[in-house]
Every structure is written in structure tokens, then in C-alpha cells.
Steps between C-alpha positions, in 0.01 A plus 500: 500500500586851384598751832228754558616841577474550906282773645781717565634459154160599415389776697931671493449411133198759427618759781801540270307534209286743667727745653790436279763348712791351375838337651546302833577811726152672391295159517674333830281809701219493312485141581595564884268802515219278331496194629603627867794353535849617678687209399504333134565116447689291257140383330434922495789621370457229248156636402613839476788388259278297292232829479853688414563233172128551382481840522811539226375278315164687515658832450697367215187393342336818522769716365483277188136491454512913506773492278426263264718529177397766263830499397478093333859498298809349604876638422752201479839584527826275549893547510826337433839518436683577116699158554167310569381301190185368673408818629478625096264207438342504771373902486441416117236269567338705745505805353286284199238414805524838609371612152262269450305627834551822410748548825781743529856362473782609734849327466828653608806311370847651637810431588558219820747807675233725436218290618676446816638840513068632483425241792852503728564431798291230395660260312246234354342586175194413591459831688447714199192341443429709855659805372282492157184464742597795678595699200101443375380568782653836541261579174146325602276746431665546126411068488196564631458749221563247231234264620744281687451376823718215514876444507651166333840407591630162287888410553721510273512093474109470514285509161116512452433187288112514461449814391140442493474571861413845637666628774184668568325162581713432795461821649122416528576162626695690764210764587764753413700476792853741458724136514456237237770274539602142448604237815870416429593141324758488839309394803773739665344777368131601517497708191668613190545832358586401156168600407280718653171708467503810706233733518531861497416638850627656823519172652719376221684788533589498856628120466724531232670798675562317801591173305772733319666622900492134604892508571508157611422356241739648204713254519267211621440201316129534324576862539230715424288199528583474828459913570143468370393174734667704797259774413175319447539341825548847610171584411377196606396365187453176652700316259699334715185371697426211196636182594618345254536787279574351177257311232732260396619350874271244661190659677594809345208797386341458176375787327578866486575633870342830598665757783339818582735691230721163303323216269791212461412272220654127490806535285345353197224761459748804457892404563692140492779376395348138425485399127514132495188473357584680153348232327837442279797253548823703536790298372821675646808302531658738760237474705480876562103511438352431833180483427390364874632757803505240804383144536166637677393663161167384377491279181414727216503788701560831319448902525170606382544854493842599478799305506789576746865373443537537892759196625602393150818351371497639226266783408592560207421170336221389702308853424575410132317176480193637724482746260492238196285282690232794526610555142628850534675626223869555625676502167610869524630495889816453591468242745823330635643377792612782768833614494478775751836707595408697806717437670789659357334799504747750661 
């Protein structure tokens, strides 16, 4: 049987909505001062923390349902480095999606000293993605003005590969919440930021911002992955309150999971890595191809959305024969193995 809410719950529950009180040291005395009490126990404190999760969550609803998107387009934008071959293909392919919905297409390509030189002290690429956020967000209003109302970061090593699906169509899946976001293929990790839907608001704002000071982690692993977990559970997302987390683990969520302001799809719906269920026999004698990531991946598993090279042994080949397999047209693209040379950069 399903737990009914207590009385307390209850009767805190609608005093808060009445009067408009928010946060434990405003509803710990309206409790005491209600309920007559000088002393609070374990079970109250509980019920005033569990009044504390439902009124975000209620609050979050009811600044989307007065702000529902008049603004319905979405801006995808990506980045990489000039000695990044995938990153060329990849942004190629996307920017084709990106005209076939009619979205705006951002890509900045520079330099690997200069992209760490835009982001430093940090030193993790993956931070610029960050940086780019911030950048659009110092011009909402001008987005706003263009009809857009959602941000789509893609990584460099991620490509959309059926184009027939609207990026639109998961932000009504996800009641527009300002997070759309993917659980990670690494149990380790909850989520993945190698592609995101982020909606343009205050709330959105504010996160980024504070994901961007989060000194701790600039030289983390997972980075600014890990930055942007530290701050959901900051703001008590509740995230970290799903156990398991993950679709694929035993006993784990099916489903899209909803938070008061973050929607995290399983990985398949918007962001994996898996692609052994291309449908085509890849005959490569080095053996580079790995078209299963770990001996827990599903039979015939494979991205629906868009594909993400994340944890490959070789990108470069194994993007190539996704791409065939989806019959993409890759003639043209210079798509090789990587031969990066950062790091004799002086």
C-alpha cells in the first residue's frame, strides 16, 4: 500500500501554500506555533522536510505553467578543437539536423591553446561547453527575441542520427522543465552532459553561473559533470534520492525521471554510447570497432536519438561505421583516426 500523507503533512502543507512560507527556518515555527509544540521530533522534522520537497516541486510547477514557452525554437550549438577530425563530422551532421528543424546552428572550432586559454584555470575541455552556456546566456532576451527558448548543447564526439526527431518533442515529454539531460552509461556517474537541453530562464541562469565558480571541480575527474551534480543536490533536486538511479542496472527506474526543475531520460532516449545493435556485421581485423562498451550491454542495444562516442577505442572508426550503418552520407568528411598534438603545445 501507497503512504498517505500524515495530518501534519497535510494541514503544514496548505498553511504554506496559504501564507507563502518557504524554507525550514520559516516552517519549523509555523509548525511549533501551530501545532503547540516547544519541542519538534524526528517523525516532525521529517514532515516538515517532506512539506519542504513538495513545495519546490510545486513552485517549480507553477513557474512553468505561467511561463509556458511562447518562445518554442531551440539554438544548438557545439565546439571542438582544429586537430579534431570527429568533431568536423560530427558538427556537419548536426548542423544538417539543425536545418532540417529549422534550428539555429552555433559551432566554435579553435585552437586546443586557445580553448584552454578561454576556460583556464580549468583545464578539461569539457568546460567550454560551460563557458559557451554562459556566453548565451549573457544575451537571453536577444534568444528570446528570435523565438528561442531552448539551448542545445551536443559534444563534439556526439551526432544526431535520426534526424526525424524534434527536439521539441522531448521538451514536452519533459513538461518543459530548464534541465533535459541524459543518466550517464557509467553507473559512477548519474548524468551526462554530452547533450543537454537547457531552457532559457533565471533558474537556468543562476545554475550555470555557479556550476562555472565550482573550483573544486576544475580539475576533477567528470569535471563539469561533477560541478553540475554538486549543484543540483544543492538545490535539492532530489536526484540523488533514486535508488538505483540508472535504467540499465537491476531494479533500476524506467522511464523519464521528473525533479522539480531536471527531466533525466534513460540514455537511449537522448545520449548513449551503445551501438551494438546497428543492424550490420562489422568485419575489422584490428579489432578497433567496439561495437559493445562492457559485457553488461544489452544485445542489440543501440542510441535512438543521438549517438555518443563517449568510452570508445577508437572514435574515429567506430563513428564511421554508425554513420554507414544509419546510411549517412560521409563521402566528403574527412574522417580518420585522431592524431592529436597537444601536448607539445608550448
Amino acid at each position: 500500500m501507497e503512504a498517505t500523507p500524515t495530518d501534519e503533512y497535510t494541514t503544514l502543507m496548505n498553511l504554506a501554500l496559504t501564507t507563502g512560507v518557504r524554507g525550514y527556518r520559516n516552517l519549523y515555527p509555523l509548525y511549533q506555533k501551530h501545532f503547540g509544540l516547544d519541542q519538534l521530533s524526528i517523525q516532525d522534522k521529517h514532515c516538515i522536510n517532506q512539506v519542504i520537497c513538495s513545495l519546490r516541486a510545486h513552485d517549480a510547477e507553477i513557474e512553468r505553467n505561467t511561463t509556458i514557452q511562447s518562445n518554442t525554437n531551440v539554438a544548438v550549438f557545439t565546439a571542438y578543437t582544429t586537430d579534431y577530425s570527429v568533431g568536423h563530422t560530427c558538427a556537419h551532421i548536426n548542423q544538417l539536423y539543425a536545418q532540417r528543424h529549422g534550428y539555429p546552428f552555433y559551432c566554435d572550432v579553435l585552437p586546443y591553446k586557445e580553448m584552454m586559454t578561454a576556460i583556464a584555470p580549468r583545464n578539461f575541455c569539457g568546460w567550454y561547453k560551460v563557458a559557451m552556456i554562459k556566453r548565451f546566456f549573457e544575451d537571453m532576451e536577444a534568444l528570446k527575441a528570435q523565438n528561442i527558448g531552448y539551448l542545445m548543447w551536443i559534444d563534439a564526439d556526439a551526432v544526431v542520427i535520426d534526424h526525424s526527431i524534434a527536439a521539441q518533442s522531448l521538451i514536452v515529454q519533459a513538461q518543459h522543465r530548464d534541465l533535459i539531460i541524459s543518466e550517464d552509461i557509467n553507473p559512477c556517474c548519474m548524468i551526462n552532459t554530452g547533450v543537454m537541453l537547457i531552457k532559457l530562464s533565471e533558474w537556468s541562469r543562476d545554475l550555470w553561473n555557479e556550476v562555472w565558480t565550482m573550483r573544486r571541480y576544475f580539475d576533477v575527474f567528470y569535471y563539469e559533470q561533477s560541478a553540475l551534480m554538486r549543484c543540483l543536490k544543492k538545490r535539492e533536486e532530489g536526484l540523488v534520492n533514486v535508488r538505483p538511479f540508472h535504467s540499465f542496472v537491476p531494479g533500476g527506474p524506467q522511464g523519464l525521471k521528473l525533479f522539480p526543475h531536471v527531466a533525466v531520460t534513460p540514455h537511449l532516449e537522448l545520449n548513449s554510447n551503445r551501438c551494438s545493435g546497428m543492424g550490420v556485421d562489422i568485419a575489422d581485423s584490428s579489432k578497433r570497432i567496439d561495437t559493445r562498451y562492457s559485457n553488461e550491454e544489452q544485445k542489440d542495444e543501440m542510441a535512438r536519438y543521438i549517438f555518443h562516442c563517449a568510452g570508445r577505442c577508437d572514435k574515429a572508426l567506430t563513428l564511421k561505421a554508425v554513420l554507414e550503418a544509419k546510411c549517412f552520407d560521409i563521402s566528403t568528411l574527412e574522417l580518420k583516426s585522431l592524431k592529436l598534438e597537444r601536448y607539445n603545445i608550448d
